[in-house]
Amino acid sequence: QVTLKESGPVLVKPTETLTLTCTVSGFSLTTGVMGVSWIRQPPGKALDWLAHIFSNDDKSYSTSLKSRLTISKDTSKSQVVLIMTNMDPVDTATYYCARIVGGERPLFDYWGQGTLVAVSS
Amino acid sequence: DIQMTQSPSSLSASVGDRVTFTCRASQSISNYLNWYQQKPGKAPKLLIYAASSLQSGVPSRFSGSGSGTDFTLTIGSLQPEDFATYYCQQCYSAPWTFGQGTKVEI
């Protein structure tokens, strides 16, 4: 059974650094063409793709946020970590992680429940 | 970056209606196009991948078509549980991008 679960702070202050963890089960972060993406959704707004990391450690980032994001994985813990620096109130959103099935036509087939992060002083 | 534009942004429909909405890419993406359904307070759910392939477990009233820059998602006969927001997403080249969504309302 594939599951993903996001964890992290519910509230951060402006200029602080956000660290989110996605703990996965039911699949491996080391084999095949699997990966994990982070996607966020501000309240009442659309989905916004942030970053991904594949089993071969291939990474990619949102163009507009690239300077603020770092994605990594700890295969021993089955975790993918997203770090976002210099948080701003506009970064208030629900943050999701999702499994990527890569290969010829990548897709997100399993999602976590999401974690709401508010940015406020 | 490839921009994805969905239309309309919202539509009103009734149970039993056939509904179609569109997604347009700012450049050709072949059939590297996925569709997701999202209900309020829930994570998105994959409906269609590779533009026209139905994800396992998704009802056959959902269908997708298109290639290149223009894509459509059709719900053959709208059911009460289909009232939701639908997003397209391109996976042709990173950064992968989503459309702004189409909300299907009663």
Short mmCIF file of C-alpha atoms in Angstrom, two decimals:
data_model
loop_
_atom_site.label_atom_id
_atom_site.label_comp_id
_atom_site.label_asym_id
_atom_site.label_seq_id
_atom_site.Cartn_x
_atom_site.Cartn_y
_atom_site.Cartn_z
CA GLN A 1 0.00 0.00 0.00
CA VAL A 2 1.50 3.28 -1.11
CA THR A 3 1.25 6.19 1.30
CA LEU A 4 2.86 9.60 1.63
CA LYS A 5 2.63 11.86 4.64
CA GLU A 6 3.81 15.44 4.95
CA SER A 7 5.09 16.88 8.20
CA GLY A 8 6.46 20.21 9.30
CA PRO A 9 5.58 23.39 11.15
CA VAL A 10 2.11 24.86 10.86
CA LEU A 11 3.36 28.40 11.41
CA VAL A 12 6.56 30.12 10.39
CA LYS A 13 7.61 33.74 10.63
CA PRO A 14 8.55 35.91 7.66
CA THR A 15 12.20 35.47 6.61
CA GLU A 16 12.43 32.11 8.38
CA THR A 17 13.32 28.84 6.66
CA LEU A 18 10.68 26.15 6.19
CA THR A 19 11.62 22.48 6.32
CA LEU A 20 9.02 19.97 5.19
CA THR A 21 9.37 16.21 5.29
CA CYS A 22 7.51 13.67 3.17
CA THR A 23 7.63 10.16 4.63
CA VAL A 24 6.74 7.48 2.13
CA SER A 25 5.87 3.82 2.36
CA GLY A 26 4.93 1.09 -0.07
CA PHE A 27 7.56 1.99 -2.62
CA SER A 28 11.29 2.59 -2.77
CA LEU A 29 13.11 5.85 -3.31
CA THR A 30 16.10 3.96 -4.67
CA THR A 31 14.79 1.80 -7.47
CA GLY A 32 12.96 2.11 -10.73
CA VAL A 33 11.79 5.39 -12.15
CA MET A 34 10.01 6.57 -9.05
CA GLY A 35 10.28 10.01 -7.59
CA VAL A 36 8.58 12.49 -5.30
CA SER A 37 7.33 15.96 -6.10
CA TRP A 38 6.30 18.83 -3.87
CA ILE A 39 3.29 20.86 -4.92
CA ARG A 40 1.62 23.68 -3.03
CA GLN A 41 -1.76 25.35 -3.11
CA PRO A 42 -2.46 28.77 -1.59
CA PRO A 43 -5.95 29.03 -0.08
CA GLY A 44 -8.54 29.19 -2.85
CA LYS A 45 -5.91 29.11 -5.59
CA ALA A 46 -4.46 26.68 -8.09
CA LEU A 47 -1.85 23.98 -7.69
CA ASP A 48 1.74 25.17 -7.97
CA TRP A 49 4.48 22.64 -8.74
CA LEU A 50 7.63 23.27 -6.69
CA ALA A 51 10.24 20.57 -7.16
CA HIS A 52 10.91 16.91 -7.76
CA ILE A 53 13.57 14.33 -7.04
CA PHE A 54 13.91 10.93 -8.67
CA SER A 55 15.43 7.67 -7.48
CA ASN A 56 18.57 8.43 -9.49
CA ASP A 57 18.80 11.76 -7.59
CA ASP A 58 17.79 13.80 -10.64
CA LYS A 59 16.25 17.05 -9.35
CA SER A 60 14.30 19.94 -10.80
CA TYR A 61 12.88 23.16 -9.37
CA SER A 62 10.25 25.77 -10.09
CA THR A 63 11.88 28.53 -12.10
CA SER A 64 10.50 31.34 -9.96
CA LEU A 65 11.43 29.67 -6.65
CA LYS A 66 14.63 27.93 -7.62
CA SER A 67 16.87 30.19 -5.56
CA ARG A 68 14.89 29.43 -2.40
CA LEU A 69 14.33 25.69 -2.71
CA THR A 70 16.37 22.61 -1.94
CA ILE A 71 15.04 19.08 -2.30
CA SER A 72 16.82 15.99 -1.00
CA LYS A 73 16.10 12.43 0.00
CA ASP A 74 17.10 10.17 2.86
CA THR A 75 16.54 6.68 1.53
CA SER A 76 17.32 5.05 4.88
CA LYS A 77 14.36 6.87 6.38
CA SER A 78 12.18 6.77 3.22
CA GLN A 79 11.92 10.54 3.38
CA VAL A 80 12.07 13.43 0.98
CA VAL A 81 12.83 16.84 2.43
CA LEU A 82 12.01 20.25 0.96
CA ILE A 83 13.69 23.34 2.32
CA MET A 84 12.33 26.77 1.42
CA THR A 85 14.22 29.82 2.60
CA ASN A 86 13.14 33.39 3.27
CA MET A 87 9.47 32.61 3.81
CA ASP A 88 6.90 35.31 3.07
CA PRO A 89 3.17 35.56 3.82
CA VAL A 90 2.47 34.81 0.13
CA ASP A 91 3.97 31.37 0.76
CA THR A 92 1.03 30.50 2.99
CA ALA A 93 -0.38 27.35 1.42
CA THR A 94 -1.16 23.69 1.75
CA TYR A 95 1.96 21.79 0.78
CA TYR A 96 1.54 18.35 -0.80
CA CYS A 97 4.01 15.66 -1.69
CA ALA A 98 3.14 13.22 -4.45
CA ARG A 99 4.68 10.09 -5.91
CA ILE A 100 5.91 10.36 -9.43
CA VAL A 101 5.82 7.35 -11.67
CA GLY A 102 8.41 8.34 -14.22
CA GLY A 103 9.39 6.82 -17.49
CA GLU A 104 7.87 7.81 -20.79
CA ARG A 105 4.91 9.77 -19.43
CA PRO A 106 5.43 10.91 -15.81
CA LEU A 107 2.40 11.20 -13.57
CA PHE A 108 1.47 11.79 -9.93
CA ASP A 109 -0.48 8.72 -8.87
CA TYR A 110 -0.45 8.99 -5.07
CA TRP A 111 -0.62 12.13 -2.98
CA GLY A 112 -0.21 12.92 0.67
CA GLN A 113 -3.04 14.58 2.58
CA GLY A 114 -1.22 17.91 2.57
CA THR A 115 0.01 20.13 5.37
CA LEU A 116 -1.11 23.73 5.81
CA VAL A 117 1.71 26.17 6.48
CA ALA A 118 0.93 29.73 7.50
CA VAL A 119 3.50 32.50 7.31
CA SER A 120 2.86 35.26 9.77
CA SER A 121 4.64 37.29 12.39
CA ASP B 1 8.43 27.60 -18.78
CA ILE B 2 5.42 26.06 -20.48
CA GLN B 3 2.20 27.86 -19.57
CA MET B 4 -1.03 25.90 -19.24
CA THR B 5 -4.32 27.73 -19.74
CA GLN B 6 -7.65 26.14 -18.85
CA SER B 7 -11.08 27.29 -19.94
CA PRO B 8 -13.54 28.04 -18.68
CA SER B 9 -12.42 28.88 -15.15
CA SER B 10 -15.79 27.65 -13.91
CA LEU B 11 -18.96 26.20 -15.31
CA SER B 12 -22.41 25.37 -14.04
CA ALA B 13 -23.94 22.05 -14.96
CA SER B 14 -26.55 19.56 -13.86
CA VAL B 15 -26.45 15.89 -13.03
CA GLY B 16 -26.56 13.93 -16.27
CA ASP B 17 -25.02 16.69 -18.39
CA ARG B 18 -22.15 16.02 -20.74
CA VAL B 19 -19.42 18.54 -19.95
CA THR B 20 -16.22 19.35 -21.76
CA PHE B 21 -13.45 21.74 -20.82
CA THR B 22 -10.16 22.55 -22.35
CA CYS B 23 -6.50 23.01 -21.58
CA ARG B 24 -4.06 24.76 -23.88
CA ALA B 25 -0.28 24.62 -23.69
CA SER B 26 1.92 27.54 -24.69
CA GLN B 27 3.97 25.19 -26.86
CA SER B 28 3.59 21.69 -28.19
CA ILE B 29 3.76 19.05 -25.48
CA SER B 30 2.82 16.01 -27.58
CA ASN B 31 0.60 14.00 -25.23
CA TYR B 32 2.52 14.72 -22.04
CA LEU B 33 -0.65 15.88 -20.33
CA ASN B 34 -2.36 14.68 -17.17
CA TRP B 35 -5.72 15.57 -15.63
CA TYR B 36 -6.48 15.69 -11.91
CA GLN B 37 -9.69 16.10 -9.95
CA GLN B 38 -9.69 17.94 -6.63
CA LYS B 39 -12.52 18.15 -4.14
CA PRO B 40 -12.54 20.77 -1.36
CA GLY B 41 -10.13 19.98 1.43
CA LYS B 42 -8.75 16.94 -0.37
CA ALA B 43 -5.61 16.12 -2.30
CA PRO B 44 -5.88 15.94 -6.08
CA LYS B 45 -6.64 12.61 -7.71
CA LEU B 46 -5.23 11.43 -11.02
CA LEU B 47 -7.92 10.86 -13.64
CA ILE B 48 -6.22 10.79 -17.03
CA TYR B 49 -2.57 10.42 -18.01
CA ALA B 50 -0.82 10.72 -21.36
CA ALA B 51 -3.74 12.86 -22.52
CA SER B 52 -6.19 10.01 -23.03
CA SER B 53 -5.34 7.03 -20.80
CA LEU B 54 -7.78 6.39 -17.98
CA GLN B 55 -6.16 5.84 -14.60
CA SER B 56 -7.09 2.55 -12.96
CA GLY B 57 -10.29 2.80 -10.95
CA VAL B 58 -11.54 5.97 -12.61
CA PRO B 59 -15.06 5.70 -14.07
CA SER B 60 -15.32 5.38 -17.82
CA ARG B 61 -17.49 8.50 -18.08
CA PHE B 62 -14.22 10.43 -17.90
CA SER B 63 -12.28 10.72 -21.13
CA GLY B 64 -9.44 12.83 -22.42
CA SER B 65 -8.24 13.77 -25.85
CA GLY B 66 -5.82 16.01 -27.64
CA SER B 67 -2.21 16.31 -28.65
CA GLY B 68 0.21 19.10 -29.29
CA THR B 69 -1.18 22.21 -27.63
CA ASP B 70 -4.93 21.59 -27.26
CA PHE B 71 -6.52 19.10 -24.93
CA THR B 72 -9.99 18.33 -23.63
CA LEU B 73 -11.46 16.51 -20.66
CA THR B 74 -15.00 15.22 -21.05
CA ILE B 75 -17.37 13.88 -18.43
CA GLY B 76 -19.94 11.83 -20.32
CA SER B 77 -22.75 12.05 -17.79
CA LEU B 78 -22.09 14.26 -14.79
CA GLN B 79 -22.63 12.59 -11.43
CA PRO B 80 -23.07 14.30 -8.05
CA GLU B 81 -19.59 13.24 -6.97
CA ASP B 82 -18.03 14.92 -10.02
CA PHE B 83 -18.59 18.45 -8.76
CA ALA B 84 -15.00 19.46 -8.16
CA THR B 85 -12.12 21.40 -9.64
CA TYR B 86 -10.16 19.88 -12.50
CA TYR B 87 -6.53 20.64 -13.28
CA CYS B 88 -4.38 19.83 -16.26
CA GLN B 89 -0.63 19.40 -15.86
CA GLN B 90 2.12 19.10 -18.41
CA CYS B 91 5.02 16.74 -17.87
CA TYR B 92 6.75 17.40 -21.19
CA SER B 93 9.54 19.41 -19.66
CA ALA B 94 10.48 20.60 -16.21
CA PRO B 95 9.38 22.72 -14.55
CA TRP B 96 6.15 20.75 -14.77
CA THR B 97 3.25 23.18 -14.66
CA PHE B 98 -0.45 23.07 -13.83
CA GLY B 99 -3.31 24.98 -15.34
CA GLN B 100 -5.32 27.31 -13.15
CA GLY B 101 -8.22 24.86 -12.90
CA THR B 102 -11.84 24.54 -14.01
CA LYS B 103 -14.43 24.41 -11.25
CA VAL B 104 -17.54 22.42 -12.03
CA GLU B 105 -20.51 23.68 -10.04
CA ILE B 106 -24.15 22.88 -9.81
#
